[in-house]
PDB file of C-alpha atoms in Angstrom:
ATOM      1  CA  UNK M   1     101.682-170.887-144.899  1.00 87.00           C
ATOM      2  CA  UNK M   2     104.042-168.989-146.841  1.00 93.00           C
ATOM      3  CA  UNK M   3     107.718-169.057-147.287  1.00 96.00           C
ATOM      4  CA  UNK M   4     110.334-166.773-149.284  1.00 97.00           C
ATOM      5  CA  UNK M   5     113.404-168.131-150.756  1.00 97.00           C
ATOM      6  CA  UNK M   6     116.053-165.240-152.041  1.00 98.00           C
ATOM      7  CA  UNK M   7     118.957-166.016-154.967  1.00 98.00           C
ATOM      8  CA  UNK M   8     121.023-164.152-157.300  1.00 98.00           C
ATOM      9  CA  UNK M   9     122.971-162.433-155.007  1.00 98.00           C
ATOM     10  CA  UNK M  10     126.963-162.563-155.438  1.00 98.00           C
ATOM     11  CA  UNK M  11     129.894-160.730-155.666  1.00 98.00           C
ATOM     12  CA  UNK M  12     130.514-158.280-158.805  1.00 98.00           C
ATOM     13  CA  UNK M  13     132.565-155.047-159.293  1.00 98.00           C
ATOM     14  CA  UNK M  14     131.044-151.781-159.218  1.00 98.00           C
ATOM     15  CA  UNK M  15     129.443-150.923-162.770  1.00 98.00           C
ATOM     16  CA  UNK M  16     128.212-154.446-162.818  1.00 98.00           C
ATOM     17  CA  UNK M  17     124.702-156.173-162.558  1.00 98.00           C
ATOM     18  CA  UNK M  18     122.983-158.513-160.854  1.00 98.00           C
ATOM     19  CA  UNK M  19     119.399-159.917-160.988  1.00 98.00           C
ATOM     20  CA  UNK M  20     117.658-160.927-157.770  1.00 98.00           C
ATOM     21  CA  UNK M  21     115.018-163.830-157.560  1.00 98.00           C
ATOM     22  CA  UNK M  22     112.555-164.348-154.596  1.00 98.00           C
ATOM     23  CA  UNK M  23     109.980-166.932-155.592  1.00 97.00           C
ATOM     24  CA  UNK M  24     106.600-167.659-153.026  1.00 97.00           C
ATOM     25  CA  UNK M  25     105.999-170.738-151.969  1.00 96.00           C
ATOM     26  CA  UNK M  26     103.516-173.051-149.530  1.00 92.00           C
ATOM     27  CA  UNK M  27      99.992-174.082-149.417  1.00 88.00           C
ATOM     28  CA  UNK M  28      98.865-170.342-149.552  1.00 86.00           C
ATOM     29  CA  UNK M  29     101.332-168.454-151.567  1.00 84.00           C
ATOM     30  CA  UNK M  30      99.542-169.142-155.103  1.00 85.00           C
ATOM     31  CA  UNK M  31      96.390-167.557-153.553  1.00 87.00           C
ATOM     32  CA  UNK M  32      97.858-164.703-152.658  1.00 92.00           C
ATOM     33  CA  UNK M  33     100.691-163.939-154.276  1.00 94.00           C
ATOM     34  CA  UNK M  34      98.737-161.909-156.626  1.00 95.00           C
ATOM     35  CA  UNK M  35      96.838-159.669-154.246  1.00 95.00           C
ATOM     36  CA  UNK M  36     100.246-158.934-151.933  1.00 96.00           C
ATOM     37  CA  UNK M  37     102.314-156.643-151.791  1.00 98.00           C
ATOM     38  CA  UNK M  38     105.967-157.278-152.368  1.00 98.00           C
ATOM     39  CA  UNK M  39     109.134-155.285-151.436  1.00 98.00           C
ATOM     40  CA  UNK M  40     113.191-156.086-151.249  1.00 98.00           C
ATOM     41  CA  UNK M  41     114.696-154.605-147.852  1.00 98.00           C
ATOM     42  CA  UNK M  42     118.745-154.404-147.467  1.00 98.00           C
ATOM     43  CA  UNK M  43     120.209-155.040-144.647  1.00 97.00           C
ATOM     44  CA  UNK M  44     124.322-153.998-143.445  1.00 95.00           C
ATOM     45  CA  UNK M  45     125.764-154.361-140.671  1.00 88.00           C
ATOM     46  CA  UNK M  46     125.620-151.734-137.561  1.00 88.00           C
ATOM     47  CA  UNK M  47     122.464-150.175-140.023  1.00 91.00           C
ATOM     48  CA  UNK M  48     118.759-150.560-139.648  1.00 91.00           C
ATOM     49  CA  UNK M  49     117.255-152.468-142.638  1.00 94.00           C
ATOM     50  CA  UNK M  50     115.923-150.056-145.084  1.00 97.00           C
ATOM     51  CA  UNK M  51     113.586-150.581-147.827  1.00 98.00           C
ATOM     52  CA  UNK M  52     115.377-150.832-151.547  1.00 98.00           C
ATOM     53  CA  UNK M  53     112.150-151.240-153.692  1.00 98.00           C
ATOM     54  CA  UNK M  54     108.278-152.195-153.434  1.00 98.00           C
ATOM     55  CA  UNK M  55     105.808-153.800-155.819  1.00 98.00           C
ATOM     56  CA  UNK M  56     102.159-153.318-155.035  1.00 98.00           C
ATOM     57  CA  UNK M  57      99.650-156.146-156.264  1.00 95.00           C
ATOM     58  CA  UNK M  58      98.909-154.373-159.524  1.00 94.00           C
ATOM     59  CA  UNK M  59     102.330-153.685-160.019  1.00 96.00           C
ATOM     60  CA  UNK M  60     103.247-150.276-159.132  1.00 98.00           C
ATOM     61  CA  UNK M  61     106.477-149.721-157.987  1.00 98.00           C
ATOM     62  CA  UNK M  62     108.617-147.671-155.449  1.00 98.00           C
ATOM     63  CA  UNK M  63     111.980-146.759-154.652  1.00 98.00           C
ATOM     64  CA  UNK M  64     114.406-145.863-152.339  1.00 98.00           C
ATOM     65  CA  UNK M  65     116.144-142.256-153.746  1.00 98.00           C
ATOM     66  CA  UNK M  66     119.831-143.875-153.380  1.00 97.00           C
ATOM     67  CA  UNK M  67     118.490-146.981-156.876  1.00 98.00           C
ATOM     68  CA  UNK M  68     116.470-144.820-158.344  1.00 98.00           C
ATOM     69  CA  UNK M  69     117.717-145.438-162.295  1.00 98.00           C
ATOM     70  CA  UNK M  70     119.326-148.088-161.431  1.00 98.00           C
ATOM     71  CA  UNK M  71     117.434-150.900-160.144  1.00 98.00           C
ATOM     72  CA  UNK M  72     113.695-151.995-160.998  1.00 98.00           C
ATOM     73  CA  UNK M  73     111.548-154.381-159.097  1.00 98.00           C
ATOM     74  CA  UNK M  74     108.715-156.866-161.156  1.00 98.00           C
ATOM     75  CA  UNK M  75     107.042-159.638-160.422  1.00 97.00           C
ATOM     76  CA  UNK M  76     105.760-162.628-162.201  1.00 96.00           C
ATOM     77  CA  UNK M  77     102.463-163.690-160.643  1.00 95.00           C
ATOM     78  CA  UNK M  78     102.559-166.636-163.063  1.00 94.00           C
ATOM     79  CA  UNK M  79     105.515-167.887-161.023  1.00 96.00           C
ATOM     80  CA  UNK M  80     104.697-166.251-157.818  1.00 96.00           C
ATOM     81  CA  UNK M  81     108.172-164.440-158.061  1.00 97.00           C
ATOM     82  CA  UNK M  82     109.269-161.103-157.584  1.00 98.00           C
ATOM     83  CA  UNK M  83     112.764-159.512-159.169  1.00 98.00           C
ATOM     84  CA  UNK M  84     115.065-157.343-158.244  1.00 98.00           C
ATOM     85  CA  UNK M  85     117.296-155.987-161.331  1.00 98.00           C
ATOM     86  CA  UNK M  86     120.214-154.320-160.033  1.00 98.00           C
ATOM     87  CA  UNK M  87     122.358-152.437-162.480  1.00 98.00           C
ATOM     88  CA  UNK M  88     125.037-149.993-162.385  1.00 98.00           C
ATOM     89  CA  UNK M  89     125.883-151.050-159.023  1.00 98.00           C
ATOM     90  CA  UNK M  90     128.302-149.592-156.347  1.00 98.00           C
ATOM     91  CA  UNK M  91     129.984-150.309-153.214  1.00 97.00           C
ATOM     92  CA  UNK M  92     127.470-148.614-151.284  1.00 96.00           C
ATOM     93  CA  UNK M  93     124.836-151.418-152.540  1.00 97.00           C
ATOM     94  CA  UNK M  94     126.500-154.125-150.540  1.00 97.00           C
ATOM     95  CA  UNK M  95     124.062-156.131-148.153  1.00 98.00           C
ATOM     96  CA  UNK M  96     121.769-158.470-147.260  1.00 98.00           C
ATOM     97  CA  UNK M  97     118.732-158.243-149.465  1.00 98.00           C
ATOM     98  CA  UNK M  98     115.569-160.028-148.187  1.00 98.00           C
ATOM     99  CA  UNK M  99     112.686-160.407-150.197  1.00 98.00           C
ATOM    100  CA  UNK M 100     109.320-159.112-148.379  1.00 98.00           C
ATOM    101  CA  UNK M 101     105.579-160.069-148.585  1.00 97.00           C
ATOM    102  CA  UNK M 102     102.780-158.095-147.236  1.00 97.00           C
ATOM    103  CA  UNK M 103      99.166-159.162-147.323  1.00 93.00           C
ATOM    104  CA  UNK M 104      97.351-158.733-143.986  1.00 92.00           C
ATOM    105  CA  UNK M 105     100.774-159.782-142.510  1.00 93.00           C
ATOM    106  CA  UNK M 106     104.492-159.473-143.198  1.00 96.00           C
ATOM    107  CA  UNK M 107     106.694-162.576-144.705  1.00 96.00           C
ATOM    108  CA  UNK M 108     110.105-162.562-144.843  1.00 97.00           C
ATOM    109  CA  UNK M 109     112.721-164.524-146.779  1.00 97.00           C
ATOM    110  CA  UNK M 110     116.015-165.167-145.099  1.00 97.00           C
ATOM    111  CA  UNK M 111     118.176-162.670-147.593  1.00 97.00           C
ATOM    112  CA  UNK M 112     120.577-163.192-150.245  1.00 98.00           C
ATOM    113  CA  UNK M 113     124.086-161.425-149.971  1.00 98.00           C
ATOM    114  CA  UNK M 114     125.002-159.158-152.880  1.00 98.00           C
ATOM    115  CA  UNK M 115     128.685-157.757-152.627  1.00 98.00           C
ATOM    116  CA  UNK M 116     129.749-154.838-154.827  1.00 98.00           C
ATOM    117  CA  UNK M 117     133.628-154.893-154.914  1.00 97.00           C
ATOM    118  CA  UNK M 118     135.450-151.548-155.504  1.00 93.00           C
TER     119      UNK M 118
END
């Protein structure tokens, strides 16, 4: 099985950075952490969760229009972890960011909270 733990989240003022972790773990996360597909999903309160940033396995990446410039997503196959650098942030970035793994089915990590103070 697989599981997803988040961290890096926090609270910082608007302009700042921040540097998400979400590292793979289990008896089948080195095997396929490579070939999946990973993705970081916020989620806000009274708001449907909406997709931030993806990662495919060869490490092609995607992004929501609102973080384009100013976030970029890696990952680190070595380590089985995927980032999430967040800079330049604003209020509007606020959430629950959960960490996403796709391969055949859909993982999901529990979320980290990043707060962007004003």
């Amino acid at each position: 099985q697989v599981q997803l733990v988040e961290s890096g989240g926090g609270l910082v003022q608007a302009g700042g950075s921040l540097r998400l972790s979400c590292a793979a773990s289990g008896s089948t996360s080195g095997s396929i952490f490579s070939v999946a597909s990973m993705g970081w999903y916020r989620q806000t309160p009274g708001k449907e969760r909406a997709l931030v940033a993806t990662i495919t396995s060869g490490g092609h990446p995607n992004y929501a229009e609102s973080v384009k410039g100013r976030f970029t997503i890696s990952r680190d196959n070595a380590k089985n972890t995927v980032y999430l650098q967040m800079n330049s942030l604003k209020p509007e970035d606020t959430g629950v960011y959960c960490c996403k793994m796709t391969y055949y089915v859909a993982y999901w990590g529990q979320g980290t909270q990043v707060t962007v103070s004003s």
